[in-house]
Coordinates of C-alpha atoms in Angstrom, one line a residue:
X1 CA -88.2 -166.2 -44.3
X2 CA -86.0 -165.6 -41.2
X3 CA -88.4 -166.3 -38.3
X4 CA -86.0 -165.7 -35.4
X5 CA -87.9 -163.7 -32.8
X6 CA -85.8 -160.7 -31.8
X7 CA -86.5 -159.5 -28.3
X8 CA -88.4 -162.7 -27.5
X9 CA -86.9 -166.1 -26.6
X10 CA -85.0 -167.3 -29.7
X11 CA -86.9 -170.1 -31.4
X12 CA -87.6 -171.4 -34.9
X13 CA -91.3 -170.8 -34.7
X14 CA -93.4 -167.7 -34.6
X15 CA -94.6 -166.7 -31.2
X16 CA -98.0 -168.1 -30.1
X17 CA -99.8 -164.9 -29.1
X18 CA -102.7 -164.0 -26.9
X19 CA -104.7 -160.8 -27.4
X20 CA -106.9 -159.5 -24.7
X21 CA -110.0 -157.7 -26.2
X22 CA -111.7 -157.6 -29.5
X23 CA -112.3 -153.8 -29.7
X24 CA -110.3 -151.5 -32.0
X25 CA -107.0 -152.5 -30.5
X26 CA -107.6 -156.2 -30.5
X27 CA -109.0 -156.3 -34.0
X28 CA -106.1 -154.3 -35.6
X29 CA -103.6 -156.4 -33.6
X30 CA -105.1 -159.6 -34.9
X31 CA -105.2 -158.2 -38.5
X32 CA -101.5 -157.3 -38.4
X33 CA -100.5 -160.6 -36.8
X34 CA -102.5 -162.5 -39.4
X35 CA -100.7 -160.6 -42.2
X36 CA -97.4 -162.1 -40.9
X37 CA -98.8 -165.5 -40.3
X38 CA -98.4 -165.3 -36.5
X39 CA -100.7 -167.8 -34.6
X40 CA -102.9 -165.9 -32.2
X41 CA -106.0 -166.2 -30.0
X42 CA -108.2 -163.2 -29.1
X43 CA -110.0 -163.4 -25.8
X44 CA -113.2 -161.4 -25.7
X45 CA -115.6 -160.9 -22.7
X46 CA -118.5 -160.1 -25.0
X47 CA -120.4 -162.0 -27.6
X48 CA -119.5 -159.4 -30.2
X49 CA -116.6 -157.3 -31.5
X50 CA -116.4 -153.5 -31.2
X51 CA -115.6 -152.9 -27.5
X52 CA -116.6 -149.4 -26.7
X53 CA -118.3 -148.9 -30.0
X54 CA -120.7 -151.8 -29.5
X55 CA -123.6 -149.9 -28.1
X56 CA -125.4 -151.9 -25.4
X57 CA -122.4 -154.3 -25.2
X58 CA -123.5 -157.1 -22.9
X59 CA -120.1 -157.1 -21.2
X60 CA -121.1 -153.7 -19.6
X61 CA -117.9 -152.0 -20.7
X62 CA -119.2 -149.8 -23.5
X63 CA -119.5 -146.1 -22.7
X64 CA -121.5 -145.4 -25.9
X65 CA -124.8 -143.6 -25.4
X66 CA -127.7 -143.7 -27.9
X67 CA -127.1 -140.3 -29.5
X68 CA -123.3 -140.6 -29.6
X69 CA -121.4 -139.4 -32.7
X70 CA -117.7 -139.7 -32.9
X71 CA -115.8 -136.3 -32.6
X72 CA -113.3 -137.3 -35.3
X73 CA -114.1 -136.7 -38.9
X74 CA -114.4 -139.8 -41.1
X75 CA -111.3 -138.5 -43.1
X76 CA -109.2 -138.7 -39.9
X77 CA -110.9 -141.7 -38.5
X78 CA -110.2 -144.1 -41.4
X79 CA -107.7 -147.0 -41.2
X80 CA -105.0 -146.6 -43.8
X81 CA -105.5 -150.1 -45.1
X82 CA -109.3 -150.1 -45.0
X83 CA -110.9 -146.9 -46.1
X84 CA -114.0 -145.7 -44.4
X85 CA -117.2 -145.8 -46.7
X86 CA -117.6 -142.5 -48.6
X87 CA -121.3 -142.5 -47.9
X88 CA -120.7 -142.1 -44.1
X89 CA -121.5 -138.7 -42.7
X90 CA -118.6 -136.4 -41.7
X91 CA -119.0 -137.3 -38.0
X92 CA -120.4 -140.9 -38.0
X93 CA -122.9 -142.2 -35.4
X94 CA -121.8 -145.1 -33.2
X95 CA -123.8 -147.5 -35.3
X96 CA -121.8 -146.5 -38.3
X97 CA -118.5 -147.1 -36.4
X98 CA -119.7 -150.5 -35.3
X99 CA -120.7 -151.4 -38.9
X100 CA -117.2 -150.2 -40.1
X101 CA -115.5 -152.5 -37.5
X102 CA -117.8 -155.4 -38.5
X103 CA -116.8 -154.9 -42.2
X104 CA -113.1 -154.7 -41.2
X105 CA -113.3 -158.0 -39.3
X106 CA -115.2 -159.7 -42.2
X107 CA -112.8 -158.3 -44.8
X108 CA -109.7 -159.8 -43.1
X109 CA -111.3 -162.9 -41.6
X110 CA -110.7 -161.9 -38.0
X111 CA -113.7 -163.6 -36.4
X112 CA -112.2 -167.1 -36.6
X113 CA -109.5 -166.3 -34.1
X114 CA -111.7 -164.7 -31.5
X115 CA -113.1 -166.7 -28.5
X116 CA -116.3 -164.9 -27.6
X117 CA -117.7 -164.7 -24.1
X118 CA -114.4 -166.0 -22.9
X119 CA -112.3 -163.1 -21.4
X120 CA -109.1 -163.4 -19.5
X121 CA -109.4 -163.9 -15.8
X122 CA -105.7 -163.9 -15.0
X123 CA -102.4 -163.4 -16.9
X124 CA -99.2 -164.5 -15.1
X125 CA -95.6 -164.5 -16.4
X126 CA -93.9 -167.8 -15.8
X127 CA -90.3 -168.2 -14.6
X128 CA -89.3 -169.1 -18.1
X129 CA -90.8 -165.9 -19.4
X130 CA -93.8 -167.3 -21.1
X131 CA -97.4 -166.5 -20.2
X132 CA -100.0 -168.5 -18.4
X133 CA -103.4 -167.2 -19.5
X134 CA -106.4 -168.3 -17.5
X135 CA -109.7 -167.7 -19.3
X136 CA -113.3 -167.4 -18.0
X137 CA -113.8 -171.1 -18.4
X138 CA -110.9 -171.6 -15.9
X139 CA -108.7 -173.1 -18.6
X140 CA -105.0 -172.1 -18.5
X141 CA -103.0 -172.0 -21.7
X142 CA -99.4 -171.1 -22.5
X143 CA -98.4 -168.2 -24.8
X144 CA -95.2 -166.7 -25.9
X145 CA -96.4 -163.1 -26.4
X146 CA -99.2 -161.2 -24.8
X147 CA -100.9 -158.2 -26.4
X148 CA -103.1 -156.1 -24.1
X149 CA -106.0 -154.2 -25.8
X150 CA -108.7 -154.1 -23.1
X151 CA -109.3 -150.4 -23.5
X152 CA -109.3 -147.5 -21.1
X153 CA -112.8 -146.0 -21.2
X154 CA -114.7 -148.5 -19.0
X155 CA -113.6 -148.1 -15.4
X156 CA -115.4 -145.0 -14.3
X157 CA -113.6 -142.4 -12.2
X158 CA -115.6 -140.4 -9.7
X159 CA -114.6 -137.1 -7.9
X160 CA -114.2 -137.1 -4.1
X161 CA -116.5 -134.3 -3.0
X162 CA -117.1 -133.8 0.7
X163 CA -120.5 -134.7 2.0
X164 CA -123.3 -136.9 0.5
X165 CA -125.8 -136.4 -2.2
X166 CA -129.2 -138.1 -1.6
X167 CA -130.6 -137.7 -5.1
X168 CA -129.9 -140.1 -8.0
X169 CA -126.3 -140.4 -9.3
X170 CA -124.7 -142.0 -12.3
X171 CA -121.5 -141.8 -14.2
X172 CA -121.6 -140.9 -17.9
X173 CA -120.3 -144.4 -18.6
X174 CA -123.8 -145.7 -17.7
X175 CA -125.8 -143.0 -19.4
X176 CA -127.9 -144.2 -22.4
X177 CA -130.6 -141.7 -23.1
X178 CA -133.0 -139.4 -21.2
X179 CA -135.1 -142.4 -20.1
X180 CA -132.3 -144.9 -19.3
X181 CA -131.1 -145.8 -16.8
X182 CA -132.7 -142.8 -15.1
X183 CA -135.9 -141.0 -16.0
X184 CA -134.4 -137.6 -16.7
X185 CA -137.4 -135.5 -17.7
X186 CA -138.7 -132.6 -15.7
X187 CA -135.7 -132.9 -13.4
X188 CA -133.1 -130.6 -11.9
X189 CA -129.8 -132.1 -13.2
X190 CA -126.2 -131.4 -12.5
X191 CA -123.6 -132.5 -15.0
X192 CA -120.0 -132.6 -13.6
X193 CA -117.2 -132.3 -16.1
X194 CA -116.7 -130.6 -19.4
X195 CA -115.2 -133.2 -21.8
X196 CA -116.9 -134.3 -25.0
X197 CA -119.3 -136.7 -23.3
X198 CA -120.3 -134.1 -20.7
X199 CA -121.0 -131.6 -23.5
X200 CA -123.1 -134.1 -25.5
X201 CA -125.1 -135.2 -22.5
X202 CA -125.6 -131.6 -21.3
X203 CA -126.9 -130.6 -24.8
X204 CA -129.2 -133.6 -25.0
X205 CA -130.8 -133.1 -21.5
X206 CA -131.1 -129.4 -21.9
X207 CA -133.6 -129.6 -24.8
X208 CA -136.7 -127.7 -23.8
X209 CA -138.8 -130.7 -24.8
X210 CA -137.5 -132.6 -21.8
X211 CA -138.4 -129.7 -19.3
X212 CA -135.2 -130.1 -17.4
X213 CA -133.1 -127.5 -15.6
X214 CA -129.5 -128.4 -16.5
X215 CA -126.4 -127.1 -14.7
X216 CA -122.9 -127.7 -15.9
X217 CA -120.1 -127.7 -13.4
X218 CA -116.4 -127.7 -14.3
X219 CA -113.2 -127.7 -12.2
X220 CA -110.8 -126.6 -14.8
X221 CA -113.1 -125.3 -17.6
X222 CA -112.1 -126.1 -21.2
X223 CA -111.6 -124.4 -24.5
X224 CA -114.5 -125.2 -26.8
X225 CA -113.3 -125.9 -30.3
X226 CA -115.7 -126.0 -33.3
X227 CA -116.3 -129.2 -35.2
X228 CA -116.4 -127.2 -38.5
X229 CA -114.1 -124.5 -39.7
X230 CA -115.2 -122.7 -42.9
X231 CA -117.7 -125.4 -43.6
X232 CA -115.3 -128.3 -43.3
X233 CA -114.5 -130.6 -40.4
X234 CA -112.0 -128.8 -38.3
X235 CA -109.5 -131.7 -38.1
X236 CA -109.2 -131.7 -41.9
X237 CA -108.4 -128.0 -42.0
X238 CA -105.7 -128.0 -39.4
X239 CA -103.1 -130.7 -38.6
X240 CA -99.8 -130.5 -36.8
X241 CA -96.6 -130.9 -38.8
X242 CA -93.9 -133.4 -37.6
X243 CA -91.2 -131.0 -39.0
X244 CA -92.1 -128.1 -36.7
X245 CA -91.7 -128.3 -32.9
X246 CA -95.1 -128.9 -31.2
X247 CA -94.5 -126.0 -28.8
X248 CA -94.3 -123.6 -31.8
X249 CA -97.4 -124.9 -33.3
X250 CA -99.3 -124.6 -30.0
X251 CA -98.2 -121.0 -29.7
X252 CA -99.5 -120.3 -33.2
X253 CA -102.9 -121.7 -32.4
X254 CA -103.1 -119.9 -29.1
X255 CA -102.4 -116.7 -30.9
X256 CA -105.4 -117.4 -33.1
X257 CA -107.7 -118.4 -30.2
X258 CA -109.3 -115.0 -29.7
X259 CA -110.5 -115.0 -33.3
X260 CA -111.9 -118.5 -33.2
X261 CA -114.6 -118.1 -30.5
X262 CA -113.1 -120.9 -28.4
X263 CA -112.9 -119.0 -25.1
X264 CA -115.4 -120.6 -22.7
X265 CA -115.9 -117.2 -20.9
X266 CA -117.8 -116.0 -24.0
X267 CA -120.5 -118.4 -23.0
X268 CA -120.5 -117.8 -19.2
X269 CA -118.2 -120.7 -18.2
X270 CA -115.3 -120.1 -15.8
X271 CA -111.9 -119.0 -17.1
X272 CA -109.7 -122.0 -18.0
X273 CA -106.8 -122.7 -15.7
X274 CA -104.7 -123.5 -18.7
X275 CA -103.9 -122.2 -22.2
X276 CA -105.5 -123.7 -25.3
X277 CA -104.1 -127.3 -25.9
X278 CA -102.5 -127.4 -22.4
X279 CA -105.5 -129.7 -21.7
X280 CA -107.7 -131.7 -24.0
X281 CA -110.2 -129.2 -25.6
X282 CA -113.9 -129.9 -25.8
X283 CA -115.4 -130.3 -29.3
X284 CA -119.0 -129.1 -29.5
X285 CA -121.1 -127.1 -31.9
X286 CA -124.2 -127.0 -29.7
X287 CA -122.9 -126.4 -26.2
X288 CA -122.1 -122.7 -26.8
X289 CA -125.6 -122.3 -28.3
X290 CA -127.2 -123.9 -25.3
X291 CA -125.2 -121.8 -22.8
X292 CA -125.9 -118.6 -24.8
X293 CA -129.6 -119.5 -25.0
X294 CA -129.9 -119.9 -21.2
X295 CA -130.7 -123.6 -21.5
X296 CA -127.6 -124.6 -19.5
X297 CA -126.5 -122.9 -16.3
X298 CA -122.7 -122.7 -16.0
X299 CA -121.1 -123.2 -12.6
X300 CA -117.5 -123.6 -11.3
X301 CA -116.4 -126.7 -9.3
X302 CA -118.4 -128.3 -6.6
X303 CA -117.2 -127.6 -3.0
X304 CA -119.5 -130.0 -1.1
X305 CA -122.7 -132.1 -1.2
X306 CA -125.4 -131.8 1.4
X307 CA -128.5 -134.0 0.9
X308 CA -130.1 -132.7 -2.3
X309 CA -128.1 -129.4 -2.2
X310 CA -124.8 -128.9 -4.0
X311 CA -122.5 -126.0 -3.2
X312 CA -120.2 -124.4 -5.7
X313 CA -116.9 -122.4 -5.5
X314 CA -118.6 -119.2 -6.4
X315 CA -120.5 -119.3 -3.1
X316 CA -123.8 -120.3 -4.7
X317 CA -125.8 -123.5 -4.2
X318 CA -128.7 -125.3 -5.8
X319 CA -131.1 -128.2 -5.2
X320 CA -130.8 -131.2 -7.7
X321 CA -132.6 -134.4 -8.4
X322 CA -129.8 -136.1 -10.2
X323 CA -126.0 -135.8 -10.8
X324 CA -124.3 -137.2 -13.8
X325 CA -120.5 -137.5 -13.4
X326 CA -118.7 -137.2 -16.7
X327 CA -115.3 -137.3 -14.9
X328 CA -113.2 -139.7 -16.9
X329 CA -111.9 -143.2 -16.5
X330 CA -109.1 -145.2 -14.8
X331 CA -106.6 -147.3 -16.7
X332 CA -107.1 -150.7 -15.2
X333 CA -105.8 -154.2 -15.9
X334 CA -108.0 -156.6 -13.8
X335 CA -106.2 -159.7 -15.1
X336 CA -102.8 -158.6 -13.8
X337 CA -101.7 -158.9 -10.2
X338 CA -101.4 -155.2 -9.1
X339 CA -97.8 -155.6 -8.0
X340 CA -96.9 -156.8 -11.5
X341 CA -98.5 -154.1 -13.7
X342 CA -100.8 -151.2 -12.7
X343 CA -101.4 -147.6 -13.6
X344 CA -101.9 -145.4 -10.5
X345 CA -103.2 -142.0 -11.5
X346 CA -103.4 -143.4 -15.1
X347 CA -99.6 -143.2 -15.2
X348 CA -97.9 -146.2 -16.9
X349 CA -94.4 -146.1 -18.3
X350 CA -94.5 -147.5 -21.8
X351 CA -91.9 -147.2 -24.5
X352 CA -93.6 -145.6 -27.5
X353 CA -96.8 -146.1 -25.5
X354 CA -96.5 -149.9 -26.1
X355 CA -93.6 -151.7 -24.4
X356 CA -92.9 -152.1 -20.7
X357 CA -89.2 -151.9 -20.2
X358 CA -87.7 -155.2 -19.0
X359 CA -90.8 -157.3 -20.1
X360 CA -89.9 -158.2 -23.7
X361 CA -93.0 -160.3 -24.5
X362 CA -95.7 -157.9 -23.4
X363 CA -97.2 -155.2 -25.7
X364 CA -99.9 -152.7 -24.9
X365 CA -102.1 -151.4 -27.8
X366 CA -104.3 -148.3 -27.7
X367 CA -103.4 -146.9 -24.2
X368 CA -103.1 -143.3 -25.2
X369 CA -105.2 -140.2 -25.8
X370 CA -104.3 -139.7 -29.4
X371 CA -105.1 -136.3 -30.9
X372 CA -106.8 -135.8 -33.2
X373 CA -107.5 -139.5 -34.2
X374 CA -107.4 -142.9 -32.5
X375 CA -108.0 -145.4 -35.2
X376 CA -104.9 -144.8 -37.4
X377 CA -102.9 -144.4 -34.2
X378 CA -103.8 -147.9 -33.0
X379 CA -103.2 -149.2 -36.5
X380 CA -99.7 -147.7 -36.4
X381 CA -99.0 -149.4 -33.1
X382 CA -100.4 -152.7 -34.3
X383 CA -98.1 -152.7 -37.3
X384 CA -95.1 -152.1 -35.1
X385 CA -96.2 -154.9 -32.7
X386 CA -96.5 -157.4 -35.5
X387 CA -93.1 -156.5 -36.9
X388 CA -91.7 -157.0 -33.4
X389 CA -93.5 -160.4 -33.1
X390 CA -91.8 -161.8 -36.2
X391 CA -88.4 -160.3 -35.4
X392 CA -88.3 -157.7 -38.1
X393 CA -88.1 -155.0 -35.4
X394 CA -86.2 -155.1 -32.1
X395 CA -86.3 -152.9 -29.1
X396 CA -83.3 -150.9 -27.7
X397 CA -81.7 -151.6 -24.4
X398 CA -83.8 -151.0 -21.3
X399 CA -81.8 -147.9 -20.3
X400 CA -82.4 -146.3 -23.7
X401 CA -86.1 -147.2 -23.4
X402 CA -86.4 -145.4 -20.1
X403 CA -84.6 -142.3 -21.5
X404 CA -86.9 -142.2 -24.5
X405 CA -90.0 -142.6 -22.2
X406 CA -89.0 -139.5 -20.3
X407 CA -88.3 -137.5 -23.5
X408 CA -91.6 -138.5 -25.1
X409 CA -93.5 -137.7 -22.0
X410 CA -91.9 -134.2 -21.9
X411 CA -92.7 -133.8 -25.6
X412 CA -96.3 -134.8 -25.6
X413 CA -97.6 -133.9 -22.1
X414 CA -94.9 -131.7 -20.5
X415 CA -97.1 -128.7 -21.3
X416 CA -100.3 -130.2 -20.0
X417 CA -102.1 -129.6 -16.7
X418 CA -101.4 -132.4 -14.2
X419 CA -104.5 -134.5 -14.6
X420 CA -105.0 -138.3 -15.1
X421 CA -106.6 -137.5 -18.4
X422 CA -103.4 -136.2 -19.9
X423 CA -100.8 -138.8 -18.7
X424 CA -101.0 -140.8 -22.0
X425 CA -101.7 -137.9 -24.5
X426 CA -99.9 -138.0 -27.8
X427 CA -100.0 -136.0 -31.1
X428 CA -100.9 -138.6 -33.7
X429 CA -99.1 -137.0 -36.6
X430 CA -95.8 -136.6 -34.7
X431 CA -96.1 -140.1 -33.3
X432 CA -96.8 -141.8 -36.6
X433 CA -94.0 -139.9 -38.3
X434 CA -91.6 -140.9 -35.5
X435 CA -92.6 -144.6 -35.8
X436 CA -92.5 -144.7 -39.6
X437 CA -89.3 -142.7 -40.3
X438 CA -87.2 -143.2 -37.2
X439 CA -88.2 -145.9 -34.7
X440 CA -89.1 -148.7 -37.2
X441 CA -86.0 -148.2 -39.3
X442 CA -83.8 -148.1 -36.2
X443 CA -85.5 -151.2 -34.9
X444 CA -85.0 -153.0 -38.2
X445 CA -81.2 -152.3 -37.9
X446 CA -81.2 -153.5 -34.3
X447 CA -82.9 -156.7 -35.4
X448 CA -80.5 -157.3 -38.3
X449 CA -77.5 -156.7 -36.0
X450 CA -78.9 -159.2 -33.4
X451 CA -79.6 -161.8 -36.1
X452 CA -76.0 -161.4 -37.3
X453 CA -74.7 -162.0 -33.8
X454 CA -76.9 -165.1 -33.4
X455 CA -75.5 -166.5 -36.7
X456 CA -71.9 -165.7 -35.7
X457 CA -72.4 -167.4 -32.4
X458 CA -73.7 -170.7 -34.0

């Protein structure tokens, strides 16, 4: 087997690889590297795998709440090389997802390469291009290739409203259930945001059995798409085609929107400041019912805070006991020096959402908002990363990478409203088709050409 590493320093051996994180990204990356026989070490802060899907994760980074069910159907969720159990419900609970990841790790023997409760404190690129990885035990080791899979749903982002609120405040990242970490029964509660987590939490807290008064405030509003269409999970009924421009497909769906009941104004929410799929829609069966039943009070954006009183853009105000901010997350890399790699405004330029131009031994996995499914998207990225690690795939020149980054950004998010949430959005079906039919074959040819040049130079 030809083991010359294309794109990495040429050597006879496979690259010694470090993976940061043992969530979905780290597990799939480890699995693919193991398939190729690449030596690797996974550094994990926690004492368990699963990352965001490990409810109550002792590393404090999981955003899962007790009642959480994934919004992707099991058909779309499943890894291609490890089918999800048929007995799982259409929309699995977080405990099902954790069990699925545990089974995945066991099936492929991934636990043996993970160093638990030993995260990465610092990652620094040496003058010779290799990596110095310092772990929590203050031990520094050298690696040839670094794979970053620390996730992007753990560093909570808060809005900057004028004034101060004197009641209790938490971010949805810390929400567990109506009793933890706050006692949210018999309270006046404001939920800020209208993403999937905001919808779930609003529905849960607005149950009449809890005797709360729940208000939902949104800045941009959101189109509310159903989880089921004609009795089937919606994401199994409709999928984008890689053979038709995304803009045409969006227009077709937008034309159907009036007949689908997705307009939030039907339920008293403000008019969206965007068309359907110009921002990430909210998936909820129950939120429209709670709004239509009067269990949830819809409000526009907050204008200011004053003690226990919150003022809204419609000129109204109300008194609250607690505010829950379901306002998204920052993409953060605490182990990198900020001047080396950072993502201000969640904007990070990555070729195919993976490679930082000019740093040929650094790969990011899972840093995208993949619609409609994340697991197969990450699996697709991990396969490309492993092919790159063994020299089967090679990157194009930096100038070409920069050009493609701009083109992909226009393709996937050029139509979106300018929000940190949408900077890394991609359509999974177009992305996977591009990697499988164009990028990987082109990268294989580049790798073959480079090998030929190396042999001719010897």
